[in-house]
mmCIF file of N, CA and C in Angstrom:
data_model
loop_
_atom_site.group_PDB
_atom_site.id
_atom_site.type_symbol
_atom_site.label_atom_id
_atom_site.label_comp_id
_atom_site.label_asym_id
_atom_site.label_seq_id
_atom_site.Cartn_x
_atom_site.Cartn_y
_atom_site.Cartn_z
ATOM 1 N N MET A 129 21.492 -83.537 13.660
ATOM 2 C CA MET A 129 22.164 -84.619 14.076
ATOM 3 C C MET A 129 21.756 -84.388 15.471
ATOM 4 N N PRO A 130 20.935 -85.420 16.400
ATOM 5 C CA PRO A 130 20.751 -85.209 17.757
ATOM 6 C C PRO A 130 21.788 -85.215 18.666
ATOM 7 N N PRO A 131 21.899 -84.591 19.695
ATOM 8 C CA PRO A 131 23.120 -84.695 20.537
ATOM 9 C C PRO A 131 23.261 -86.199 21.506
ATOM 10 N N THR A 132 24.286 -86.162 21.706
ATOM 11 C CA THR A 132 24.706 -87.559 22.725
ATOM 12 C C THR A 132 24.964 -87.003 23.922
ATOM 13 N N PHE A 133 25.093 -87.940 25.010
ATOM 14 C CA PHE A 133 25.474 -87.609 26.341
ATOM 15 C C PHE A 133 26.812 -87.310 26.217
ATOM 16 N N ARG A 134 27.580 -87.670 25.243
ATOM 17 C CA ARG A 134 28.999 -87.142 25.239
ATOM 18 C C ARG A 134 29.170 -85.730 24.760
ATOM 19 N N ASP A 135 28.263 -85.258 24.161
ATOM 20 C CA ASP A 135 28.076 -83.917 23.539
ATOM 21 C C ASP A 135 27.823 -83.090 24.488
ATOM 22 N N LEU A 136 26.766 -83.683 25.575
ATOM 23 C CA LEU A 136 26.408 -82.639 26.688
ATOM 24 C C LEU A 136 27.574 -82.710 28.018
ATOM 25 N N LYS A 137 28.455 -83.874 27.857
ATOM 26 C CA LYS A 137 29.462 -84.008 28.881
ATOM 27 C C LYS A 137 30.507 -82.698 28.726
ATOM 28 N N ARG A 138 30.868 -82.963 27.142
ATOM 29 C CA ARG A 138 31.956 -82.000 26.660
ATOM 30 C C ARG A 138 31.389 -80.493 26.957
ATOM 31 N N LEU A 139 30.213 -80.328 26.900
ATOM 32 C CA LEU A 139 29.792 -78.932 27.231
ATOM 33 C C LEU A 139 30.005 -78.446 28.510
ATOM 34 N N CYS A 140 29.651 -79.496 29.390
ATOM 35 C CA CYS A 140 29.914 -79.179 31.078
ATOM 36 C C CYS A 140 31.353 -79.213 31.140
ATOM 37 N N GLU A 141 32.271 -79.726 30.588
ATOM 38 C CA GLU A 141 33.787 -79.532 30.784
ATOM 39 C C GLU A 141 34.337 -78.304 30.224
ATOM 40 N N ARG A 142 33.998 -77.867 28.971
ATOM 41 C CA ARG A 142 34.384 -76.605 28.379
ATOM 42 C C ARG A 142 33.727 -75.414 28.942
ATOM 43 N N ASP A 143 32.731 -75.643 29.329
ATOM 44 C CA ASP A 143 32.033 -74.379 29.978
ATOM 45 C C ASP A 143 32.086 -74.274 31.419
ATOM 46 N N HIS A 144 33.108 -74.826 32.184
ATOM 47 C CA HIS A 144 33.423 -74.843 33.407
ATOM 48 C C HIS A 144 32.348 -75.012 34.481
ATOM 49 N N TRP A 145 31.653 -76.190 34.199
ATOM 50 C CA TRP A 145 30.546 -76.556 34.975
ATOM 51 C C TRP A 145 31.652 -77.556 36.224
ATOM 52 N N SER A 146 31.101 -77.786 37.358
ATOM 53 C CA SER A 146 31.768 -78.326 38.330
ATOM 54 C C SER A 146 31.168 -79.680 38.480
ATOM 55 N N LEU A 147 32.112 -80.767 38.660
ATOM 56 C CA LEU A 147 31.435 -81.895 38.585
ATOM 57 C C LEU A 147 31.278 -82.210 40.321
ATOM 58 N N VAL A 148 30.087 -82.603 40.748
ATOM 59 C CA VAL A 148 29.628 -82.456 42.044
ATOM 60 C C VAL A 148 29.632 -83.937 42.621
ATOM 61 N N ARG A 149 29.121 -84.775 41.549
ATOM 62 C CA ARG A 149 28.917 -86.210 41.950
ATOM 63 C C ARG A 149 29.212 -87.253 40.710
ATOM 64 N N SER A 150 29.855 -88.403 41.278
ATOM 65 C CA SER A 150 30.287 -89.383 40.083
ATOM 66 C C SER A 150 29.448 -90.717 40.658
ATOM 67 N N ALA A 151 28.357 -91.200 40.052
ATOM 68 C CA ALA A 151 27.800 -92.412 40.388
ATOM 69 C C ALA A 151 27.450 -93.027 39.281
ATOM 70 N N ASP A 152 26.102 -93.508 39.047
ATOM 71 C CA ASP A 152 25.661 -94.228 37.820
ATOM 72 C C ASP A 152 25.551 -93.022 36.693
ATOM 73 N N TYR A 153 25.776 -91.988 37.040
ATOM 74 C CA TYR A 153 25.765 -90.699 36.061
ATOM 75 C C TYR A 153 26.833 -89.721 36.591
ATOM 76 N N TRP A 154 27.027 -88.769 35.951
ATOM 77 C CA TRP A 154 27.868 -87.589 36.395
ATOM 78 C C TRP A 154 26.757 -86.302 36.628
ATOM 79 N N SER A 155 26.957 -85.819 37.804
ATOM 80 C CA SER A 155 26.246 -84.687 37.978
ATOM 81 C C SER A 155 27.028 -83.411 37.977
ATOM 82 N N TYR A 156 26.531 -82.362 37.386
ATOM 83 C CA TYR A 156 27.397 -81.205 37.202
ATOM 84 C C TYR A 156 26.428 -80.101 37.513
ATOM 85 N N GLU A 157 27.085 -78.832 38.270
ATOM 86 C CA GLU A 157 26.477 -77.831 38.435
ATOM 87 C C GLU A 157 27.336 -76.538 38.151
ATOM 88 N N LYS A 158 26.761 -75.362 37.794
ATOM 89 C CA LYS A 158 27.480 -74.230 37.391
ATOM 90 C C LYS A 158 26.778 -73.082 38.312
ATOM 91 N N VAL A 159 27.352 -72.252 38.953
ATOM 92 C CA VAL A 159 26.894 -71.175 39.805
ATOM 93 C C VAL A 159 27.114 -69.689 38.723
ATOM 94 N N LEU A 160 25.924 -69.167 38.522
ATOM 95 C CA LEU A 160 26.051 -68.020 37.488
ATOM 96 C C LEU A 160 26.288 -66.840 38.365
ATOM 97 N N ASP A 161 26.652 -65.752 37.599
ATOM 98 C CA ASP A 161 26.989 -64.473 38.253
ATOM 99 C C ASP A 161 25.910 -63.856 39.088
ATOM 100 N N ASP A 162 24.733 -64.245 38.781
ATOM 101 C CA ASP A 162 23.643 -63.605 39.885
ATOM 102 C C ASP A 162 23.432 -64.546 41.036
ATOM 103 N N GLY A 163 24.195 -65.608 40.771
ATOM 104 C CA GLY A 163 23.703 -66.482 42.135
ATOM 105 C C GLY A 163 23.003 -67.636 42.000
ATOM 106 N N ARG A 164 22.427 -67.668 40.675
ATOM 107 C CA ARG A 164 21.678 -68.856 40.257
ATOM 108 C C ARG A 164 22.502 -70.186 40.301
ATOM 109 N N VAL A 165 22.075 -71.346 40.592
ATOM 110 C CA VAL A 165 22.779 -72.566 40.356
ATOM 111 C C VAL A 165 21.940 -73.480 39.457
ATOM 112 N N LEU A 166 22.790 -73.655 38.350
ATOM 113 C CA LEU A 166 22.034 -74.567 37.226
ATOM 114 C C LEU A 166 22.686 -75.933 37.507
ATOM 115 N N ARG A 167 21.903 -77.082 37.325
ATOM 116 C CA ARG A 167 22.218 -78.594 37.460
ATOM 117 C C ARG A 167 21.993 -79.378 36.548
ATOM 118 N N THR A 168 22.722 -80.204 35.858
ATOM 119 C CA THR A 168 22.565 -81.378 35.021
ATOM 120 C C THR A 168 23.241 -82.698 35.242
ATOM 121 N N LYS A 169 22.407 -83.653 34.837
ATOM 122 C CA LYS A 169 23.060 -84.956 34.858
ATOM 123 C C LYS A 169 23.388 -85.651 33.571
ATOM 124 N N VAL A 170 24.413 -86.266 33.622
ATOM 125 C CA VAL A 170 25.046 -86.983 32.267
ATOM 126 C C VAL A 170 24.956 -88.255 32.453
ATOM 127 N N SER A 171 24.394 -88.917 31.533
ATOM 128 C CA SER A 171 24.494 -90.437 31.392
ATOM 129 C C SER A 171 25.856 -91.001 31.244
ATOM 130 N N ARG A 172 26.340 -92.010 31.786
ATOM 131 C CA ARG A 172 27.581 -92.653 31.541
ATOM 132 C C ARG A 172 27.706 -93.473 30.015
ATOM 133 N N ALA A 173 26.355 -93.553 29.580
ATOM 134 C CA ALA A 173 26.135 -94.097 28.223
ATOM 135 C C ALA A 173 26.607 -92.985 27.273
ATOM 136 N N LEU A 174 27.606 -92.491 27.258
ATOM 137 C CA LEU A 174 28.114 -91.574 26.386
ATOM 138 C C LEU A 174 27.777 -91.522 24.967
ATOM 139 N N HIS A 175 27.624 -92.516 24.269
ATOM 140 C CA HIS A 175 27.395 -92.730 23.096
ATOM 141 C C HIS A 175 25.954 -92.631 22.595
ATOM 142 N N ARG A 176 25.113 -92.885 23.537
ATOM 143 C CA ARG A 176 23.308 -92.802 23.184
ATOM 144 C C ARG A 176 22.989 -91.355 23.274
ATOM 145 N N GLU A 177 22.007 -91.205 22.084
ATOM 146 C CA GLU A 177 21.718 -89.942 21.763
ATOM 147 C C GLU A 177 20.637 -89.401 22.822
ATOM 148 N N ILE A 178 20.465 -88.304 23.023
ATOM 149 C CA ILE A 178 19.352 -87.786 24.083
ATOM 150 C C ILE A 178 18.193 -87.706 23.210
ATOM 151 N N PRO A 179 17.172 -88.366 24.007
ATOM 152 C CA PRO A 179 15.794 -88.147 23.101
ATOM 153 C C PRO A 179 15.357 -87.008 23.144
ATOM 154 N N ARG A 180 14.591 -86.466 21.924
ATOM 155 C CA ARG A 180 14.121 -85.113 21.856
ATOM 156 C C ARG A 180 13.477 -84.527 22.933
ATOM 157 N N GLY A 181 12.321 -85.016 23.680
ATOM 158 C CA GLY A 181 11.800 -84.549 24.583
ATOM 159 C C GLY A 181 12.699 -84.161 25.799
ATOM 160 N N LEU A 182 13.423 -84.897 26.317
ATOM 161 C CA LEU A 182 14.505 -84.825 27.400
ATOM 162 C C LEU A 182 15.470 -83.867 27.030
ATOM 163 N N TRP A 183 16.001 -83.813 25.656
ATOM 164 C CA TRP A 183 16.854 -82.644 25.340
ATOM 165 C C TRP A 183 16.069 -81.259 25.288
ATOM 166 N N GLU A 184 15.021 -81.158 25.073
ATOM 167 C CA GLU A 184 14.326 -79.776 25.033
ATOM 168 C C GLU A 184 14.238 -79.379 26.623
ATOM 169 N N ARG A 185 14.087 -80.429 27.402
ATOM 170 C CA ARG A 185 13.852 -80.062 28.714
ATOM 171 C C ARG A 185 15.224 -79.546 29.577
ATOM 172 N N ILE A 186 16.335 -80.361 29.095
ATOM 173 C CA ILE A 186 17.665 -80.038 29.483
ATOM 174 C C ILE A 186 18.012 -78.533 29.002
ATOM 175 N N LEU A 187 17.988 -78.273 27.717
ATOM 176 C CA LEU A 187 18.276 -76.881 27.346
ATOM 177 C C LEU A 187 17.604 -75.970 27.902
ATOM 178 N N LYS A 188 16.385 -76.002 28.333
ATOM 179 C CA LYS A 188 15.521 -75.087 28.836
ATOM 180 C C LYS A 188 15.564 -75.013 30.245
ATOM 181 N N GLN A 189 15.584 -75.985 31.004
ATOM 182 C CA GLN A 189 15.481 -75.958 32.422
ATOM 183 C C GLN A 189 16.665 -76.043 33.041
ATOM 184 N N GLN A 190 17.767 -76.650 32.643
ATOM 185 C CA GLN A 190 19.011 -77.261 33.231
ATOM 186 C C GLN A 190 20.047 -76.076 32.755
ATOM 187 N N LEU A 191 20.214 -76.223 31.286
ATOM 188 C CA LEU A 191 21.197 -75.440 31.006
ATOM 189 C C LEU A 191 20.981 -73.967 30.658
ATOM 190 N N GLN A 192 19.665 -73.629 30.357
ATOM 191 C CA GLN A 192 19.188 -72.355 30.247
ATOM 192 C C GLN A 192 19.824 -71.539 29.158
ATOM 193 N N ILE A 193 20.072 -72.401 27.705
ATOM 194 C CA ILE A 193 20.627 -71.810 26.755
ATOM 195 C C ILE A 193 19.848 -72.411 25.503
ATOM 196 N N ALA A 194 20.259 -71.587 24.213
ATOM 197 C CA ALA A 194 19.603 -72.067 23.219
ATOM 198 C C ALA A 194 20.357 -73.075 22.257
ATOM 199 N N GLU A 195 19.508 -73.868 21.516
ATOM 200 C CA GLU A 195 20.295 -74.935 21.027
ATOM 201 C C GLU A 195 21.829 -74.742 20.133
ATOM 202 N N GLU A 196 21.499 -73.462 19.479
ATOM 203 C CA GLU A 196 22.532 -73.008 18.640
ATOM 204 C C GLU A 196 23.911 -72.505 19.535
ATOM 205 N N LYS A 197 23.659 -72.127 20.709
ATOM 206 C CA LYS A 197 24.673 -71.790 21.516
ATOM 207 C C LYS A 197 25.291 -72.999 22.203
ATOM 208 N N PHE A 198 24.410 -73.821 22.452
ATOM 209 C CA PHE A 198 25.132 -75.338 23.119
ATOM 210 C C PHE A 198 26.041 -76.067 21.995
ATOM 211 N N TRP A 199 25.533 -75.849 20.807
ATOM 212 C CA TRP A 199 26.320 -76.551 19.717
ATOM 213 C C TRP A 199 27.717 -75.610 19.630
ATOM 214 N N ARG A 200 27.723 -74.274 19.781
ATOM 215 C CA ARG A 200 28.885 -73.460 19.569
ATOM 216 C C ARG A 200 30.073 -73.826 20.571
ATOM 217 N N ARG A 201 29.554 -74.118 21.867
ATOM 218 C CA ARG A 201 30.292 -74.353 23.028
ATOM 219 C C ARG A 201 30.501 -75.738 23.052
ATOM 220 N N ALA A 202 29.888 -76.661 22.646
ATOM 221 C CA ALA A 202 29.979 -78.006 22.755
ATOM 222 C C ALA A 202 31.053 -78.881 21.648
ATOM 223 N N ARG A 203 31.172 -78.054 20.679
ATOM 224 C CA ARG A 203 32.040 -78.264 19.685
ATOM 225 C C ARG A 203 33.619 -77.676 19.665
#
């Protein structure tokens, strides 16, 4: 089952990401122990599925976690 933007928002909230902007989308960031800052944007269309190519980039570049770990944290 493809992830939705609701799943991504749930992960950000459960994994203690900080909401830094709320406009046409929500913008979250998380400061890691080593000082790196991760950032992601979440569409307000929470019911929409995230397209596969975009989802792969979000996992790799923005969240920097494996998909299995995402689902464990988001559910």
